[in-house]
mmCIF file of C-alpha atoms and ligand atoms in Angstrom:
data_model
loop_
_atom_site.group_PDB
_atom_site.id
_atom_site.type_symbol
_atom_site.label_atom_id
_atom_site.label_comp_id
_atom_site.label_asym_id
_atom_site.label_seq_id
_atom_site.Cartn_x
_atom_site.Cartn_y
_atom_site.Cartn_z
ATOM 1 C CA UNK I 1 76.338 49.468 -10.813
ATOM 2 C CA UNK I 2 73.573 50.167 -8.827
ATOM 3 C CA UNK I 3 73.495 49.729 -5.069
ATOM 4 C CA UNK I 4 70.443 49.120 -2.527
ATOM 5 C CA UNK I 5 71.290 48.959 1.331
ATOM 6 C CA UNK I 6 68.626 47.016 3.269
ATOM 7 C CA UNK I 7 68.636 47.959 6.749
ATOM 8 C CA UNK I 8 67.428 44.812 8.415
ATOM 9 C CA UNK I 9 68.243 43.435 11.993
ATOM 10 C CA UNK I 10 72.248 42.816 9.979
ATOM 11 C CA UNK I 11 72.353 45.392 7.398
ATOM 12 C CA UNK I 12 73.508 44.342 3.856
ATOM 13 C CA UNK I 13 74.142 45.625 -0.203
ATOM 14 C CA UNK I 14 71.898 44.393 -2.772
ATOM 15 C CA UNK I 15 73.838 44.815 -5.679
ATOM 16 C CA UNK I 16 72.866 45.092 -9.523
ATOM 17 C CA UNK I 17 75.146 44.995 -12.341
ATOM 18 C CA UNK I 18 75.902 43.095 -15.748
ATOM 19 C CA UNK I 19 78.230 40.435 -15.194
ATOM 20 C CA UNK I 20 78.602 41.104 -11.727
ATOM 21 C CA UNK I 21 78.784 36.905 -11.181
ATOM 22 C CA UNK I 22 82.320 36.869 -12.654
ATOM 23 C CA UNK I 23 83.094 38.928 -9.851
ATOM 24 C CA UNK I 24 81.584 36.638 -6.705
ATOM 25 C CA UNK I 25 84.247 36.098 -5.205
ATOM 26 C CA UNK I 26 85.595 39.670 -4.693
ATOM 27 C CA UNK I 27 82.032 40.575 -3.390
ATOM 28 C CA UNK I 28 81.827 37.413 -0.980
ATOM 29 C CA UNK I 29 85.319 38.011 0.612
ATOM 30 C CA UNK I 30 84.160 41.995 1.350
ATOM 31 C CA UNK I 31 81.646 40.201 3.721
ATOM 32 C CA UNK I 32 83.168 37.005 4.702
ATOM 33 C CA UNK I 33 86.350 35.697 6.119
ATOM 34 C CA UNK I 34 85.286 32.185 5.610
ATOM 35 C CA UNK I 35 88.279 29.454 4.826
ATOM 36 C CA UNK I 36 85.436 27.388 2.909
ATOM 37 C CA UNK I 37 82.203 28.404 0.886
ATOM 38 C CA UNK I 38 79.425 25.653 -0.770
ATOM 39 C CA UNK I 39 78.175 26.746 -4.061
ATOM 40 C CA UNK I 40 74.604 25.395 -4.005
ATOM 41 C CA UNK I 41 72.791 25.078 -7.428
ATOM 42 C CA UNK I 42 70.540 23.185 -9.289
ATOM 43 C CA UNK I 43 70.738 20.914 -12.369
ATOM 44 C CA UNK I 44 69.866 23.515 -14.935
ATOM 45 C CA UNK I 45 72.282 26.701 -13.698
ATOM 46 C CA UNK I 46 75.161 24.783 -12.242
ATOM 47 C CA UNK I 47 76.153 23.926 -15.772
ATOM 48 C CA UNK I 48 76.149 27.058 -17.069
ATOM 49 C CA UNK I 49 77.001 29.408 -14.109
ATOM 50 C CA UNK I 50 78.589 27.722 -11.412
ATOM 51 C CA UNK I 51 81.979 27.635 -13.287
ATOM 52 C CA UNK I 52 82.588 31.020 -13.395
ATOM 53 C CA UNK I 53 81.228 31.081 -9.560
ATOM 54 C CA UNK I 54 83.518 28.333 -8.856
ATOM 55 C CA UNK I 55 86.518 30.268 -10.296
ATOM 56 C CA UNK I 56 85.735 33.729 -8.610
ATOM 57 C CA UNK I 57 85.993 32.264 -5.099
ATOM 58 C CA UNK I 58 88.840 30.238 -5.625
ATOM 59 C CA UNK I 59 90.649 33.615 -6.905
ATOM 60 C CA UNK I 60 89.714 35.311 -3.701
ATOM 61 C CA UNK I 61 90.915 32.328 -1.166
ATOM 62 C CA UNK I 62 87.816 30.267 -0.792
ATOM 63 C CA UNK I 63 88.159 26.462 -0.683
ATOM 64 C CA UNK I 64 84.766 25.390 -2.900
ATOM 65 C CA UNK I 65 82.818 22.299 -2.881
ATOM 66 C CA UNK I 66 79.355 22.538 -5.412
ATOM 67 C CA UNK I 67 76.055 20.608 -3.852
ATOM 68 C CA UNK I 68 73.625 20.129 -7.260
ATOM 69 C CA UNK I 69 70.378 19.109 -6.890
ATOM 70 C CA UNK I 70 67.718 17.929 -9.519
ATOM 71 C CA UNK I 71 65.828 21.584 -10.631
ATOM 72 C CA UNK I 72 62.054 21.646 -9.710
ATOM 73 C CA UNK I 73 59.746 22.847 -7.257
ATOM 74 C CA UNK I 74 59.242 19.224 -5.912
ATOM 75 C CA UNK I 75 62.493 19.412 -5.058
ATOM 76 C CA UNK I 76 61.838 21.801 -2.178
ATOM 77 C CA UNK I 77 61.676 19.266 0.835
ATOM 78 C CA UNK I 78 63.070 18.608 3.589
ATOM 79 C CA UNK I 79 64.825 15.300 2.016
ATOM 80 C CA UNK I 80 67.164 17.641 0.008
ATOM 81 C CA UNK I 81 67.764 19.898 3.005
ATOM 82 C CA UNK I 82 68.979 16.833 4.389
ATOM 83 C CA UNK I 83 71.696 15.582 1.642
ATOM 84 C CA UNK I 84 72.723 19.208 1.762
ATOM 85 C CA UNK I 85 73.207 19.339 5.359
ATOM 86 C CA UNK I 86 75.262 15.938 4.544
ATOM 87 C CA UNK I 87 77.612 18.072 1.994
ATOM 88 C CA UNK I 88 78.271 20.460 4.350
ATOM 89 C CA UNK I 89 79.344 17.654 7.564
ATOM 90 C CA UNK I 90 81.589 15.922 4.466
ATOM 91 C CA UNK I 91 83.258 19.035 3.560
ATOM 92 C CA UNK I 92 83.996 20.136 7.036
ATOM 93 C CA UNK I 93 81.762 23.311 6.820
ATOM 94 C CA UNK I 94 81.708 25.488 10.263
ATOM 95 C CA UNK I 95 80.572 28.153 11.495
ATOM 96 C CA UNK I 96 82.742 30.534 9.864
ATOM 97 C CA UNK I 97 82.480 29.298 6.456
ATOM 98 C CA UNK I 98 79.603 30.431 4.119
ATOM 99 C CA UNK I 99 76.847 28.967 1.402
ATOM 100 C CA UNK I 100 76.599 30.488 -1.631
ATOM 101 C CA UNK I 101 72.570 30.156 -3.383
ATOM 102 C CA UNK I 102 73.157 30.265 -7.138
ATOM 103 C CA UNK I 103 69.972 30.076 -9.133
ATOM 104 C CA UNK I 104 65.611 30.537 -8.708
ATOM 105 C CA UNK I 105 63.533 31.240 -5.799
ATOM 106 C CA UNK I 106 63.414 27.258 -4.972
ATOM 107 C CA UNK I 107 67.520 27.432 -4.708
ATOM 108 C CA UNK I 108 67.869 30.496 -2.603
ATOM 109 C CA UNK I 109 65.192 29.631 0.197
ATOM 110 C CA UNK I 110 66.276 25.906 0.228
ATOM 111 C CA UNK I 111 70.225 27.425 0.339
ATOM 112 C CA UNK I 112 68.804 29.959 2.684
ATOM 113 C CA UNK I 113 67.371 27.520 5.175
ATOM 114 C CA UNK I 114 70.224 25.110 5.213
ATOM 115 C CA UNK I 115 72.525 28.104 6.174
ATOM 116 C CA UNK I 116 69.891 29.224 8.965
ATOM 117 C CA UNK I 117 69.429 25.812 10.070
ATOM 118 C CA UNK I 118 73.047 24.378 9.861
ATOM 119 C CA UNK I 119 75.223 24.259 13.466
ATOM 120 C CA UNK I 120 72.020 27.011 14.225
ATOM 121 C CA UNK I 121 73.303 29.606 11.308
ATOM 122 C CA UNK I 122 75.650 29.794 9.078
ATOM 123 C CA UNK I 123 76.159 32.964 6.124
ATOM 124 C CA UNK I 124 74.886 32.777 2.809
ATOM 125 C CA UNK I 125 74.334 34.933 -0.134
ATOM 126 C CA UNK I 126 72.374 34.733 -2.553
ATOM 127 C CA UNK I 127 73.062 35.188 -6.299
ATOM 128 C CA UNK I 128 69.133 35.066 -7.929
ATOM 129 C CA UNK I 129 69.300 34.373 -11.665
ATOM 130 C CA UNK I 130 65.666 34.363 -12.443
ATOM 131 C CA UNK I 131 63.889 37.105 -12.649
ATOM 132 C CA UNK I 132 60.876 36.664 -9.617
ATOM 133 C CA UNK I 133 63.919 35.756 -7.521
ATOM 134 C CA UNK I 134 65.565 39.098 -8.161
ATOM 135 C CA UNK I 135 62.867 41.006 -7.831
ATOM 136 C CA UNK I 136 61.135 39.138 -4.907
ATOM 137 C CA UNK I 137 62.356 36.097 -3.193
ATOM 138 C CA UNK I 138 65.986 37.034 -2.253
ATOM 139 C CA UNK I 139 65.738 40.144 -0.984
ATOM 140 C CA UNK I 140 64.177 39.905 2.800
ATOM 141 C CA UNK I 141 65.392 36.942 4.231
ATOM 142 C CA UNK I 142 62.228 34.464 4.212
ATOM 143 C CA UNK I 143 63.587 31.067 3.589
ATOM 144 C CA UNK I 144 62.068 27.503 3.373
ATOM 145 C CA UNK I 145 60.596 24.456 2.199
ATOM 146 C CA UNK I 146 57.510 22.549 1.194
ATOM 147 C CA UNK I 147 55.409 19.680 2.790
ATOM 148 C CA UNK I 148 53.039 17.105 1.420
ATOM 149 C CA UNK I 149 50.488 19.132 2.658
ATOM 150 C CA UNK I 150 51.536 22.975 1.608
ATOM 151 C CA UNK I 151 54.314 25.357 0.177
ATOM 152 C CA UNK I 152 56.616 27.161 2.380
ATOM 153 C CA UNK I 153 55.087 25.809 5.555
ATOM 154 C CA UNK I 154 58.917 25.357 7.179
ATOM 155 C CA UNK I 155 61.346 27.777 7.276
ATOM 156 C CA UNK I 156 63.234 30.833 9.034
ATOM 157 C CA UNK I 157 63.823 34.360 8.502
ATOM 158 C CA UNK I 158 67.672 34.470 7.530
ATOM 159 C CA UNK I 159 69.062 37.348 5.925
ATOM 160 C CA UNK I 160 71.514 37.127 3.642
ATOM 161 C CA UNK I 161 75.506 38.467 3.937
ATOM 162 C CA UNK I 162 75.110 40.087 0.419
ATOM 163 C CA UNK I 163 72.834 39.475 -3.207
ATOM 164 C CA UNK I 164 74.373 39.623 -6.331
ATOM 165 C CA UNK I 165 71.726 40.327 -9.024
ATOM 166 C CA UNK I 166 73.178 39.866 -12.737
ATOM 167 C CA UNK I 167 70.612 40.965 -15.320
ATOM 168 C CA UNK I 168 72.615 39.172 -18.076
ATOM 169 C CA UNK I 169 71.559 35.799 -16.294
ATOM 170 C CA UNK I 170 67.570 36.114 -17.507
ATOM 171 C CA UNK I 171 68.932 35.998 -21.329
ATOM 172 C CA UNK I 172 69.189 32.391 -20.609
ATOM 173 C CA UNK I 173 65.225 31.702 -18.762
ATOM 174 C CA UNK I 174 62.348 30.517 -20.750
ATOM 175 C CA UNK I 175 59.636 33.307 -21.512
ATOM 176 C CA UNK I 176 57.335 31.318 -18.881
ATOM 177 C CA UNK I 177 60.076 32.078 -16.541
ATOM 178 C CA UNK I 178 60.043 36.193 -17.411
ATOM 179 C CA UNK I 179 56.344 36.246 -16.910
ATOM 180 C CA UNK I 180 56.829 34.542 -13.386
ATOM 181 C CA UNK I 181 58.947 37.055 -12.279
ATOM 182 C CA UNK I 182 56.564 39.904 -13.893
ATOM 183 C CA UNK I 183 53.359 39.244 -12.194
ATOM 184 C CA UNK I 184 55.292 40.006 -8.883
ATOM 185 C CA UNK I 185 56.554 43.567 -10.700
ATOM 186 C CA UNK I 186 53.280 44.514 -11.871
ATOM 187 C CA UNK I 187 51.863 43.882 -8.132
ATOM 188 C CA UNK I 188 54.907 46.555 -6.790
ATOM 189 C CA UNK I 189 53.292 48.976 -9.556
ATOM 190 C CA UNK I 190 49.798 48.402 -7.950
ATOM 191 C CA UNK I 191 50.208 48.904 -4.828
ATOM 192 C CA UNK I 192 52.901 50.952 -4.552
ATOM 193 C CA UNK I 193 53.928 52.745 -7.092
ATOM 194 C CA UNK I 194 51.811 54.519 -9.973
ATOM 195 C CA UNK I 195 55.250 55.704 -11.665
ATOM 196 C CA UNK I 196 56.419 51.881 -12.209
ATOM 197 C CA UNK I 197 53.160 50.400 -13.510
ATOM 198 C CA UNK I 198 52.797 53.289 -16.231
ATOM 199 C CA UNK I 199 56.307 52.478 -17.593
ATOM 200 C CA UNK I 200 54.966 48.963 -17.801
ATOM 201 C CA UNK I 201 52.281 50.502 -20.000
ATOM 202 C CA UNK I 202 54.464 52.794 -22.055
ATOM 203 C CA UNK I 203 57.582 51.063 -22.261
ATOM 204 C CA UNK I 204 58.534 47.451 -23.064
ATOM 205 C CA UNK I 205 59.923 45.660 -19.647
ATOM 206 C CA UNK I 206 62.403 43.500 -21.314
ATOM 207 C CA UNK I 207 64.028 47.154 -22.492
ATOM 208 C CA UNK I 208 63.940 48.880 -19.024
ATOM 209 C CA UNK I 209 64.510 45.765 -16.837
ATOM 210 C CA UNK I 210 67.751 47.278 -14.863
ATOM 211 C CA UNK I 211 65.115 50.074 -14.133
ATOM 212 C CA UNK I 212 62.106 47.484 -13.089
ATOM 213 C CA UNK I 213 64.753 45.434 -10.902
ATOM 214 C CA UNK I 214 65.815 48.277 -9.244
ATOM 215 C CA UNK I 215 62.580 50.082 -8.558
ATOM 216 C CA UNK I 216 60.976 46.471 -7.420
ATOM 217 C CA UNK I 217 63.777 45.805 -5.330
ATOM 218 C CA UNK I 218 63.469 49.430 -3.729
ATOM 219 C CA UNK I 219 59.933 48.760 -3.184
ATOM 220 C CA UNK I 220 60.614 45.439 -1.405
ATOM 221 C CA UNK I 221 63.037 46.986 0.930
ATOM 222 C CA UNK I 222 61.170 49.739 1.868
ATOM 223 C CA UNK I 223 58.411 47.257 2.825
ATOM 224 C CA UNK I 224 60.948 44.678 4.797
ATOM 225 C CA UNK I 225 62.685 47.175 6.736
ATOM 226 C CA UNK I 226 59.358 48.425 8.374
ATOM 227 C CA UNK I 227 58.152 44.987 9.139
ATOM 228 C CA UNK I 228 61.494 42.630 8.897
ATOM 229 C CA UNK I 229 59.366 39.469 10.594
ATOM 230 C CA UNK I 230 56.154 39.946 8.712
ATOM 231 C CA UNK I 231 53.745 40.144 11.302
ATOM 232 C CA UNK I 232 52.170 43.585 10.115
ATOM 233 C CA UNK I 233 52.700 45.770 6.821
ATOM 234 C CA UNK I 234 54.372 43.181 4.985
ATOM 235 C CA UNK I 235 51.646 41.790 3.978
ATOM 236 C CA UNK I 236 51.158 44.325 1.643
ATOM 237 C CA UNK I 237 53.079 42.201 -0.590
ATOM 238 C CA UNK I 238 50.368 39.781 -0.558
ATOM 239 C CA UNK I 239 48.217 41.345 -2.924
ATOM 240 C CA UNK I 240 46.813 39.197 -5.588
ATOM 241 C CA UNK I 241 48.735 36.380 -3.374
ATOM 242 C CA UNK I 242 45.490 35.013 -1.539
ATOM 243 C CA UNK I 243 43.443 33.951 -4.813
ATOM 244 C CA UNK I 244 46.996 33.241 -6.673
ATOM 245 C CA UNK I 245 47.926 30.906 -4.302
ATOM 246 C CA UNK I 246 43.956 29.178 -4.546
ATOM 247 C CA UNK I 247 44.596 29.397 -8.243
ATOM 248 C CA UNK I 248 48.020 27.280 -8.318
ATOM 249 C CA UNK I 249 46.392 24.669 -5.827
ATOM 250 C CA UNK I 250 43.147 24.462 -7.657
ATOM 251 C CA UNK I 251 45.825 23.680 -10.729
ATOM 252 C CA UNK I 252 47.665 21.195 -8.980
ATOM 253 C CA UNK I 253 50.863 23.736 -9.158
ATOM 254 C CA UNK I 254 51.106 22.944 -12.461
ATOM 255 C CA UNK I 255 49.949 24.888 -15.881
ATOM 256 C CA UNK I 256 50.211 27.909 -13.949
ATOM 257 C CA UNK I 257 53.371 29.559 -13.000
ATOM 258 C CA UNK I 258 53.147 31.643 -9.676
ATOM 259 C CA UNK I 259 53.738 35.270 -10.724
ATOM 260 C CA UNK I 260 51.068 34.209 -13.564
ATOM 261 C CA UNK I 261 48.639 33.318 -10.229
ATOM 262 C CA UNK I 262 49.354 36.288 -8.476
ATOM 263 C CA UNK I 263 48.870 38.605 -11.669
ATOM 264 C CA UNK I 264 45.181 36.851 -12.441
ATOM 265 C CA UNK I 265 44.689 37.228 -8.571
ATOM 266 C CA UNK I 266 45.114 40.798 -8.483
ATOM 267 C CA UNK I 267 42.745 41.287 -11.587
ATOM 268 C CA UNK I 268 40.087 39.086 -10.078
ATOM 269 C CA UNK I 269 40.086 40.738 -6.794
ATOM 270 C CA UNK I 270 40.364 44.403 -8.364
ATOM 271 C CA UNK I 271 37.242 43.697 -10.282
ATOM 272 C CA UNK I 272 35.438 42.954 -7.494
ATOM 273 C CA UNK I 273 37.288 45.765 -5.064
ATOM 274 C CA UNK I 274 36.507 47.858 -7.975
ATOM 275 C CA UNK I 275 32.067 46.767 -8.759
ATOM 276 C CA UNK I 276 32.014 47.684 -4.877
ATOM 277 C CA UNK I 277 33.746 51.197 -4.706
ATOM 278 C CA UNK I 278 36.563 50.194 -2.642
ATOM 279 C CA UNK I 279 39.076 50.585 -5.523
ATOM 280 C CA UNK I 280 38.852 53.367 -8.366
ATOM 281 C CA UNK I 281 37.000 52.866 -11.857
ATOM 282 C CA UNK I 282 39.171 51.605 -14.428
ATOM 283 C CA UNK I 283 42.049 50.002 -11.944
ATOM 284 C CA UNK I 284 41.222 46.483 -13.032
ATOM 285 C CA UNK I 285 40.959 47.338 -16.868
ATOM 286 C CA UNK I 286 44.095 49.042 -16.494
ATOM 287 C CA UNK I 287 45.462 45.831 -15.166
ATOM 288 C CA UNK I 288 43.864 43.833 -17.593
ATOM 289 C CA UNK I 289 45.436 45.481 -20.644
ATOM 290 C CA UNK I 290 49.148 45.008 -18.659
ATOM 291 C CA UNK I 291 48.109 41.490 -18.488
ATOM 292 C CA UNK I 292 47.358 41.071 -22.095
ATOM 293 C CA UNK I 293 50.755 43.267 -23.457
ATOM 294 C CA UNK I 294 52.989 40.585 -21.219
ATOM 295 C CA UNK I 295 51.061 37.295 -22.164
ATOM 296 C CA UNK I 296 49.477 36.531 -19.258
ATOM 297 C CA UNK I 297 46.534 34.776 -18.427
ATOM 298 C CA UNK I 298 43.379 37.079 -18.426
ATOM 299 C CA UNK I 299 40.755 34.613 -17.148
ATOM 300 C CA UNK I 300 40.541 31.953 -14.426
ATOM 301 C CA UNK I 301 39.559 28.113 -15.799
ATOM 302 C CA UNK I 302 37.715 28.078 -12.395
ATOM 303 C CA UNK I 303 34.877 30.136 -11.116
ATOM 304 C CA UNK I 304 35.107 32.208 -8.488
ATOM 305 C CA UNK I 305 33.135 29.986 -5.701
ATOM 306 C CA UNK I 306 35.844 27.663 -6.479
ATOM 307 C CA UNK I 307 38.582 30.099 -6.102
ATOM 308 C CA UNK I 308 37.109 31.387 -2.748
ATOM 309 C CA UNK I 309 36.223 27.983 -1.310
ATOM 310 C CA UNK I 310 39.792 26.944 -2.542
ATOM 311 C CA UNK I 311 41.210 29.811 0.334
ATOM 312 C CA UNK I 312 40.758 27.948 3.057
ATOM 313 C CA UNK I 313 44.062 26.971 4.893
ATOM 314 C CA UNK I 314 45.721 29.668 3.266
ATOM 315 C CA UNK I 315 48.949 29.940 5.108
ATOM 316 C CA UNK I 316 48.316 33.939 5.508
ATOM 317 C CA UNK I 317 45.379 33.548 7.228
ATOM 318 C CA UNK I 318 45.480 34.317 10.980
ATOM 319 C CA UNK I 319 42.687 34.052 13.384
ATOM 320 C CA UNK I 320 39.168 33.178 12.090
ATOM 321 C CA UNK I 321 40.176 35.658 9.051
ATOM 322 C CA UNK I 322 41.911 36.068 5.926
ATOM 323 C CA UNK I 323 43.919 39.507 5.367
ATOM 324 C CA UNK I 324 42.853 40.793 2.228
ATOM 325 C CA UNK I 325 45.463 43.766 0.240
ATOM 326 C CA UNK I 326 43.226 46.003 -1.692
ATOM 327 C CA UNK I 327 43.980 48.507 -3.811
ATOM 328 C CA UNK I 328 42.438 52.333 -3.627
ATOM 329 C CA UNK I 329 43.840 53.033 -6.647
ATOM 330 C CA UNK I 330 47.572 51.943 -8.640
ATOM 331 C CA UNK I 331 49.981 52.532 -6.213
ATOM 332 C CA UNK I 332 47.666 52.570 -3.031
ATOM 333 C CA UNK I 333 46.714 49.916 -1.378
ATOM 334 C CA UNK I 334 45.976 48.659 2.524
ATOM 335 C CA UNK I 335 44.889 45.562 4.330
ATOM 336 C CA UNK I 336 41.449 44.182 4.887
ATOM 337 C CA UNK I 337 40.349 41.672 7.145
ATOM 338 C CA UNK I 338 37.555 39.375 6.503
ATOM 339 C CA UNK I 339 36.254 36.717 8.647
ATOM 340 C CA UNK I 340 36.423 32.635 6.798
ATOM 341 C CA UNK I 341 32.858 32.612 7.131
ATOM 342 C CA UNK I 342 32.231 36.109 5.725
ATOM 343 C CA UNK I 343 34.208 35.302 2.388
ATOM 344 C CA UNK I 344 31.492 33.913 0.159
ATOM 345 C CA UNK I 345 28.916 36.608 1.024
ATOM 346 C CA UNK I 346 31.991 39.121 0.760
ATOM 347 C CA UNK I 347 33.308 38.207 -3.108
ATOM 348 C CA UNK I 348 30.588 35.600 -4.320
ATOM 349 C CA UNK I 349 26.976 37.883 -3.982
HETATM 350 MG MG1 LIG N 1 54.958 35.814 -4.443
#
């Protein structure tokens, strides 16, 4: 077993191990006296983990009730924050008691929001069974939903009581699904460490992935625990994020998975980091030939005009400027502001 503290505002484990969801229960209770916990899932895990889940808790004195919802990203809205907030008023869920986020990124920050939102905070945990939620999106407490008009635009920081990561839980995800989760490894390589993004070269990542979760995960923490609210170094973590996320709108979020957006973002930009001497020679073919080992898309259906112009409103902007992570060279990176109406002349000339 492998263990990673995170030492945020409430400190708590992030623990790693095979078949470590048989044993939820015993790792809940450590952290939680709570009489009741809700097991929140969607339609594709709770059928094949939340049994075992279920069981756990029950063994270690929790009362369970399971709130399902149907799996998909358009799922993330404030309408299902809603019938879960209705679960948790039928089921007499207090203060005390504690949610329990079994599945994807879309599960834990909707789980995670309802907890932080619910009689003004309740606990959760979150158990991430894909792998860009075990590498990324439960560790460091941002939680959320969508609107009509753009992802993530609601939400709190809520840190988790304790995450449960269970490597035997990707056996059962869709390739699509692994690739997802590795564009947002291969960005911890890039800019942060060299060490990780060689073994992505040398080594195959579905052999080493206890390694990859744990380094990304150490990478993540070290990041959250200097800047727990995001409002400076965090956004280091946005690198590749700024034209990813203008990919997956010009896409219509579909076609494209994130990680995949975030991966082709990072190339794009390194090119053109790279043509202007910001970044060393060779970074973005290095990155290219990662792309192409894990199946990944190498080249944008849109040109790059359209990826620019398709920036605007991006949710990281701040000011009259978009932040900008570029890389010096693998494992180095640091942030670069550039006025809106500076960005064509900047990437397109
Ligand atoms: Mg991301």
């Amino acid at each position: 077993m492998k263990t990673i503290e995170l030492k945020t505002g409430r400190p708590y484990n992030i623990f790693i191990e095979h078949g470590i969801i048989k044993d939820t229960g015993k790792y809940v209770r450590q952290v939680s006296s709570a009489l009741r916990a809700v097991i929140v899932s969607d339609s594709n895990v709770a059928p094949i983990y939340s049994p075992a889940v279920k069981a756990s808790l029950e063994e270690n004195g929790f009362e369970t009730s399971l709130f399902v919802f149907e799996a998909g990203e358009e799922r993330k809205r404030l309408s299902t924050i809603e019938k879960m907030y209705d679960h948790f008023f039928e089921h007499n869920i207090t203060r005390t008691d504690i949610i329990v986020a079994l599945g994807g990124g879309v599960t834990g920050d909707m789980a995670g929001f309802a907890a932080a939102s619910y009689l003004r905070g309740i606990d959760f945990v979150q158990i991430p069974t894909t792998l860009l939620s075990q590498v990324d999106s439960s560790v460091g407490g941002k939680t959320g939903v969508d609107l009509p008009s753009g992802k993530n635009l609601v939400g709190a920081f809520w840190q988790p009581r304790v995450v449960l990561i269970d490597p035997d839980t990707l056996s059962t995800l869709p390739g699509h699904f692994f690739n997802d989760g590795m564009g947002e490894v291969i960005k911890y390589g890039c800019i942060k460490s060299r060490a990780l993004f060689e073994r992505l070269e040398k080594e195959n990542a579905g052999d080493i992935i206890d390694d990859i979760i744990y380094e990304s995960v150490c990478i993540k923490r070290d990041v959250v625990e200097h800047d727990e609210r995001d409002t400076g170094d965090r956004a280091i973590l946005n690198f590749g994020h700024t034209f990813g996320h203008a990919l997956e709108k010009l896409h219509n979020y579909s076609g494209i998975t994130h990680g995949e957006a975030v991966a082709l973002g990072a190339l794009i930009l390194t090119r053109i980091t790279e043509e202007k001497g910001i970044t060393e020679a060779g970074t973005s073919r290095r990155i290219l030939a990662l792309l192409e080992k894990y199946n990944m898309p190498t080249a944008a259906d849109f040109s790059l005009s359209e990826i620019v112009a398709a920036t605007r409103g991006d949710k990281k902007s701040s000011g009259k400027g978009l932040n900008f992570i570029f890389l010096r060279e693998l494992g180095t990176c640091f942030i670069n502001k550039i006025p809106t109406d500076k960005l064509s002349e900047f990437f397109c000339v």
